[in-house]
Amino acid sequence: VSLSKPVRQAELYRSVASIMERPHDMPFLSHLSLHHATVTSPRLGLSVLLAEDNTVNQEVARGMLESLGCQVVLAANGHEALAALAQGSYDLVLMDWHMPQLDGFATTQQIRAQERQTGASRLPIIALTANALEGDRHLCLTAGMDDYLSKPFTQEQPLAVLQRWTSPHMS
């Protein structure tokens, strides 16, 4: 797949979606059999809430998470994330910190306040950010988030974070 600049969001989305549907067509996987790729991928079996407003980012992250055996629910802003949390149970939240209506910081603060009020156990919240500046980690931790992933990320990066925050000793 090739794209010409400037790339329109719809065009990028279609290209990424078509690649995600056909992983065997990706050049860097052509030497692997699909069976081999499936066998070596860990099956985490986690329920993940992905709070992300960008549709391309949603699809890319969802594809990565589902390939790791995660069940993914999408929320396009903080209000949708809070509603999803009220409706279901999740092992972890991946929270974009730049979202419309209610950003990731404010959403996280509401989640933490609700946990304190109800006595619920702490839900791991991992910030997703395109910013990778010195001090970003501190901002996330101060807001009540537990960790962060800088976008774009490879498949190995969310795998490491998911394993770190959902391993049995973290409960």
PDB file of C-alpha atoms in Angstrom:
ATOM      1  CA  VAL A   1       0.000   0.000   0.000  1.00  0.00           C
ATOM      2  CA  SER A   2       1.287   3.444  -0.820  1.00  0.00           C
ATOM      3  CA  LEU A   3      -0.197   6.846  -0.123  1.00  0.00           C
ATOM      4  CA  SER A   4       0.567  10.228  -1.629  1.00  0.00           C
ATOM      5  CA  LYS A   5       0.913  13.363   0.466  1.00  0.00           C
ATOM      6  CA  PRO A   6      -1.133  15.083   1.625  1.00  0.00           C
ATOM      7  CA  VAL A   7      -2.982  12.075   3.006  1.00  0.00           C
ATOM      8  CA  ARG A   8      -6.647  12.492   3.808  1.00  0.00           C
ATOM      9  CA  GLN A   9      -7.927  10.846   6.972  1.00  0.00           C
ATOM     10  CA  ALA A  10     -10.480   8.684   5.144  1.00  0.00           C
ATOM     11  CA  GLU A  11      -7.828   7.467   2.697  1.00  0.00           C
ATOM     12  CA  LEU A  12      -5.417   6.626   5.534  1.00  0.00           C
ATOM     13  CA  TYR A  13      -8.174   4.860   7.433  1.00  0.00           C
ATOM     14  CA  ARG A  14      -9.110   2.683   4.429  1.00  0.00           C
ATOM     15  CA  SER A  15      -5.461   1.777   3.849  1.00  0.00           C
ATOM     16  CA  VAL A  16      -4.798   0.855   7.470  1.00  0.00           C
ATOM     17  CA  ALA A  17      -8.065  -1.067   7.714  1.00  0.00           C
ATOM     18  CA  SER A  18      -7.268  -3.056   4.569  1.00  0.00           C
ATOM     19  CA  ILE A  19      -3.820  -3.914   5.924  1.00  0.00           C
ATOM     20  CA  MET A  20      -5.272  -4.952   9.287  1.00  0.00           C
ATOM     21  CA  GLU A  21      -7.710  -7.285   7.511  1.00  0.00           C
ATOM     22  CA  ARG A  22      -4.921  -8.967   5.508  1.00  0.00           C
ATOM     23  CA  PRO A  23      -1.832  -9.348   7.712  1.00  0.00           C
ATOM     24  CA  HIS A  24      -0.385 -11.993   5.373  1.00  0.00           C
ATOM     25  CA  ASP A  25      -0.042  -9.330   2.654  1.00  0.00           C
ATOM     26  CA  MET A  26       2.282  -7.215   4.786  1.00  0.00           C
ATOM     27  CA  PRO A  27       5.840  -7.469   3.416  1.00  0.00           C
ATOM     28  CA  PHE A  28       7.517  -7.849   6.797  1.00  0.00           C
ATOM     29  CA  LEU A  29       5.315 -10.869   7.580  1.00  0.00           C
ATOM     30  CA  SER A  30       5.560 -12.525   4.171  1.00  0.00           C
ATOM     31  CA  HIS A  31       8.274 -14.923   5.314  1.00  0.00           C
ATOM     32  CA  LEU A  32       6.140 -16.181   8.214  1.00  0.00           C
ATOM     33  CA  SER A  33       3.234 -18.515   7.914  1.00  0.00           C
ATOM     34  CA  LEU A  34      -0.018 -17.269   9.420  1.00  0.00           C
ATOM     35  CA  HIS A  35      -0.091 -20.394  11.588  1.00  0.00           C
ATOM     36  CA  HIS A  36       3.335 -19.553  13.022  1.00  0.00           C
ATOM     37  CA  ALA A  37       2.338 -15.949  13.738  1.00  0.00           C
ATOM     38  CA  THR A  38      -0.814 -17.105  15.506  1.00  0.00           C
ATOM     39  CA  VAL A  39       0.964 -19.703  17.604  1.00  0.00           C
ATOM     40  CA  THR A  40       3.658 -17.293  18.801  1.00  0.00           C
ATOM     41  CA  SER A  41       1.252 -14.442  19.663  1.00  0.00           C
ATOM     42  CA  PRO A  42       0.297 -14.442  23.336  1.00  0.00           C
ATOM     43  CA  ARG A  43      -3.407 -14.782  24.085  1.00  0.00           C
ATOM     44  CA  LEU A  44      -3.944 -12.467  27.036  1.00  0.00           C
ATOM     45  CA  GLY A  45      -7.719 -12.820  27.341  1.00  0.00           C
ATOM     46  CA  LEU A  46      -8.095  -9.316  28.790  1.00  0.00           C
ATOM     47  CA  SER A  47     -10.997  -6.917  28.564  1.00  0.00           C
ATOM     48  CA  VAL A  48      -9.643  -3.513  27.541  1.00  0.00           C
ATOM     49  CA  LEU A  49     -11.421  -0.181  27.298  1.00  0.00           C
ATOM     50  CA  LEU A  50      -9.761   1.923  24.592  1.00  0.00           C
ATOM     51  CA  ALA A  51     -10.606   5.620  25.016  1.00  0.00           C
ATOM     52  CA  GLU A  52      -9.364   7.245  21.806  1.00  0.00           C
ATOM     53  CA  ASP A  53     -11.043   9.857  19.603  1.00  0.00           C
ATOM     54  CA  ASN A  54      -9.091   9.296  16.380  1.00  0.00           C
ATOM     55  CA  THR A  55     -10.699   6.568  14.246  1.00  0.00           C
ATOM     56  CA  VAL A  56      -7.437   5.512  12.587  1.00  0.00           C
ATOM     57  CA  ASN A  57      -5.736   5.193  15.977  1.00  0.00           C
ATOM     58  CA  GLN A  58      -8.764   3.255  17.250  1.00  0.00           C
ATOM     59  CA  GLU A  59      -8.548   0.719  14.439  1.00  0.00           C
ATOM     60  CA  VAL A  60      -4.776   0.286  14.634  1.00  0.00           C
ATOM     61  CA  ALA A  61      -4.799  -0.131  18.431  1.00  0.00           C
ATOM     62  CA  ARG A  62      -7.856  -2.391  18.324  1.00  0.00           C
ATOM     63  CA  GLY A  63      -6.172  -4.619  15.736  1.00  0.00           C
ATOM     64  CA  MET A  64      -3.029  -4.901  17.846  1.00  0.00           C
ATOM     65  CA  LEU A  65      -4.971  -5.609  21.038  1.00  0.00           C
ATOM     66  CA  GLU A  66      -7.269  -8.165  19.416  1.00  0.00           C
ATOM     67  CA  SER A  67      -4.268  -9.961  17.933  1.00  0.00           C
ATOM     68  CA  LEU A  68      -3.049 -10.304  21.537  1.00  0.00           C
ATOM     69  CA  GLY A  69      -6.331 -11.956  22.490  1.00  0.00           C
ATOM     70  CA  CYS A  70      -7.944  -8.915  24.107  1.00  0.00           C
ATOM     71  CA  GLN A  71     -11.594  -8.000  23.927  1.00  0.00           C
ATOM     72  CA  VAL A  72     -11.723  -4.285  23.093  1.00  0.00           C
ATOM     73  CA  VAL A  73     -14.478  -1.757  23.737  1.00  0.00           C
ATOM     74  CA  LEU A  74     -14.059   1.674  22.132  1.00  0.00           C
ATOM     75  CA  ALA A  75     -14.903   5.061  23.620  1.00  0.00           C
ATOM     76  CA  ALA A  76     -14.402   8.237  21.567  1.00  0.00           C
ATOM     77  CA  ASN A  77     -14.219  10.628  24.533  1.00  0.00           C
ATOM     78  CA  GLY A  78     -14.163  10.718  28.313  1.00  0.00           C
ATOM     79  CA  HIS A  79     -17.941  10.723  28.668  1.00  0.00           C
ATOM     80  CA  GLU A  80     -18.197   7.525  26.610  1.00  0.00           C
ATOM     81  CA  ALA A  81     -15.372   5.981  28.643  1.00  0.00           C
ATOM     82  CA  LEU A  82     -17.163   6.715  31.930  1.00  0.00           C
ATOM     83  CA  ALA A  83     -20.403   5.291  30.522  1.00  0.00           C
ATOM     84  CA  ALA A  84     -18.609   2.127  29.374  1.00  0.00           C
ATOM     85  CA  LEU A  85     -17.034   1.701  32.808  1.00  0.00           C
ATOM     86  CA  ALA A  86     -20.452   2.051  34.439  1.00  0.00           C
ATOM     87  CA  GLN A  87     -21.808  -0.682  32.152  1.00  0.00           C
ATOM     88  CA  GLY A  88     -19.030  -3.260  32.297  1.00  0.00           C
ATOM     89  CA  SER A  89     -15.884  -4.553  33.912  1.00  0.00           C
ATOM     90  CA  TYR A  90     -12.435  -4.060  32.380  1.00  0.00           C
ATOM     91  CA  ASP A  91      -8.956  -5.286  33.202  1.00  0.00           C
ATOM     92  CA  LEU A  92      -7.315  -2.099  31.964  1.00  0.00           C
ATOM     93  CA  VAL A  93      -8.033   1.252  30.290  1.00  0.00           C
ATOM     94  CA  LEU A  94      -5.918   2.745  27.515  1.00  0.00           C
ATOM     95  CA  MET A  95      -6.717   6.460  27.723  1.00  0.00           C
ATOM     96  CA  ASP A  96      -5.821   9.070  25.126  1.00  0.00           C
ATOM     97  CA  TRP A  97      -5.179  12.252  27.052  1.00  0.00           C
ATOM     98  CA  HIS A  98      -6.213  14.596  24.200  1.00  0.00           C
ATOM     99  CA  MET A  99      -9.909  13.909  23.572  1.00  0.00           C
ATOM    100  CA  PRO A 100     -12.833  16.239  22.916  1.00  0.00           C
ATOM    101  CA  GLN A 101     -15.531  16.989  25.500  1.00  0.00           C
ATOM    102  CA  LEU A 102     -13.760  15.329  28.452  1.00  0.00           C
ATOM    103  CA  ASP A 103     -10.027  14.684  28.129  1.00  0.00           C
ATOM    104  CA  GLY A 104      -8.082  11.753  29.512  1.00  0.00           C
ATOM    105  CA  PHE A 105      -6.833  13.631  32.572  1.00  0.00           C
ATOM    106  CA  ALA A 106     -10.301  14.735  33.708  1.00  0.00           C
ATOM    107  CA  THR A 107     -11.735  11.304  32.945  1.00  0.00           C
ATOM    108  CA  THR A 108      -9.012   9.608  34.983  1.00  0.00           C
ATOM    109  CA  GLN A 109      -9.608  11.955  37.901  1.00  0.00           C
ATOM    110  CA  GLN A 110     -13.328  11.076  37.840  1.00  0.00           C
ATOM    111  CA  ILE A 111     -12.534   7.359  37.748  1.00  0.00           C
ATOM    112  CA  ARG A 112     -10.150   7.688  40.707  1.00  0.00           C
ATOM    113  CA  ALA A 113     -12.701   9.731  42.690  1.00  0.00           C
ATOM    114  CA  GLN A 114     -15.341   7.084  42.024  1.00  0.00           C
ATOM    115  CA  GLU A 115     -12.962   4.325  43.167  1.00  0.00           C
ATOM    116  CA  ARG A 116     -12.285   6.193  46.431  1.00  0.00           C
ATOM    117  CA  GLN A 117     -15.994   6.806  46.966  1.00  0.00           C
ATOM    118  CA  THR A 118     -17.058   3.194  46.343  1.00  0.00           C
ATOM    119  CA  GLY A 119     -13.966   1.448  47.705  1.00  0.00           C
ATOM    120  CA  ALA A 120     -13.430  -0.256  44.353  1.00  0.00           C
ATOM    121  CA  SER A 121      -9.990  -1.630  43.540  1.00  0.00           C
ATOM    122  CA  ARG A 122      -7.726   0.536  41.391  1.00  0.00           C
ATOM    123  CA  LEU A 123      -8.224   0.026  37.662  1.00  0.00           C
ATOM    124  CA  PRO A 124      -4.958   0.347  35.709  1.00  0.00           C
ATOM    125  CA  ILE A 125      -5.155   3.353  33.396  1.00  0.00           C
ATOM    126  CA  ILE A 126      -2.471   3.733  30.754  1.00  0.00           C
ATOM    127  CA  ALA A 127      -2.169   7.084  28.996  1.00  0.00           C
ATOM    128  CA  LEU A 128      -1.876   7.173  25.220  1.00  0.00           C
ATOM    129  CA  THR A 129      -0.124  10.225  23.917  1.00  0.00           C
ATOM    130  CA  ALA A 130       1.535  11.413  20.747  1.00  0.00           C
ATOM    131  CA  ASN A 131       3.712  13.585  22.966  1.00  0.00           C
ATOM    132  CA  ALA A 132       6.917  12.041  24.241  1.00  0.00           C
ATOM    133  CA  LEU A 133       8.337  14.989  26.102  1.00  0.00           C
ATOM    134  CA  GLU A 134      10.372  14.953  29.284  1.00  0.00           C
ATOM    135  CA  GLY A 135       7.921  15.210  32.156  1.00  0.00           C
ATOM    136  CA  ASP A 136       4.933  13.599  30.380  1.00  0.00           C
ATOM    137  CA  ARG A 137       5.195  10.508  32.556  1.00  0.00           C
ATOM    138  CA  HIS A 138       5.038  12.716  35.657  1.00  0.00           C
ATOM    139  CA  LEU A 139       1.947  14.526  34.306  1.00  0.00           C
ATOM    140  CA  CYS A 140       0.214  11.191  33.754  1.00  0.00           C
ATOM    141  CA  LEU A 141       1.084   9.838  37.190  1.00  0.00           C
ATOM    142  CA  THR A 142       0.005  13.088  38.863  1.00  0.00           C
ATOM    143  CA  ALA A 143      -3.365  12.865  37.081  1.00  0.00           C
ATOM    144  CA  GLY A 144      -3.875   9.351  38.485  1.00  0.00           C
ATOM    145  CA  MET A 145      -2.753   7.333  35.479  1.00  0.00           C
ATOM    146  CA  ASP A 146      -0.450   4.393  36.072  1.00  0.00           C
ATOM    147  CA  ASP A 147       1.774   4.425  32.992  1.00  0.00           C
ATOM    148  CA  TYR A 148       1.860   5.701  29.426  1.00  0.00           C
ATOM    149  CA  LEU A 149       2.468   4.609  25.876  1.00  0.00           C
ATOM    150  CA  SER A 150       3.772   7.082  23.343  1.00  0.00           C
ATOM    151  CA  LYS A 151       2.079   6.914  19.928  1.00  0.00           C
ATOM    152  CA  PRO A 152       2.852   5.475  17.502  1.00  0.00           C
ATOM    153  CA  PHE A 153       3.772   2.228  19.204  1.00  0.00           C
ATOM    154  CA  THR A 154       4.771  -1.233  18.096  1.00  0.00           C
ATOM    155  CA  GLN A 155       2.887  -4.404  19.041  1.00  0.00           C
ATOM    156  CA  GLU A 156       5.538  -5.260  21.639  1.00  0.00           C
ATOM    157  CA  GLN A 157       5.024  -2.025  23.602  1.00  0.00           C
ATOM    158  CA  PRO A 158       1.333  -2.492  24.511  1.00  0.00           C
ATOM    159  CA  LEU A 159       2.045  -6.185  25.166  1.00  0.00           C
ATOM    160  CA  ALA A 160       4.677  -5.259  27.749  1.00  0.00           C
ATOM    161  CA  VAL A 161       2.373  -2.697  29.392  1.00  0.00           C
ATOM    162  CA  LEU A 162      -0.599  -5.079  29.463  1.00  0.00           C
ATOM    163  CA  GLN A 163       1.493  -7.819  31.004  1.00  0.00           C
ATOM    164  CA  ARG A 164       3.033  -5.446  33.547  1.00  0.00           C
ATOM    165  CA  TRP A 165      -0.308  -4.047  34.763  1.00  0.00           C
ATOM    166  CA  THR A 166      -2.437  -7.187  34.628  1.00  0.00           C
ATOM    167  CA  SER A 167      -0.043  -9.795  35.988  1.00  0.00           C
ATOM    168  CA  PRO A 168      -1.341 -11.666  39.075  1.00  0.00           C
ATOM    169  CA  HIS A 169       0.945  -9.834  41.512  1.00  0.00           C
ATOM    170  CA  MET A 170      -0.562  -6.458  40.511  1.00  0.00           C
ATOM    171  CA  SER A 171      -4.111  -7.318  41.635  1.00  0.00           C
TER     172      SER A 171
END
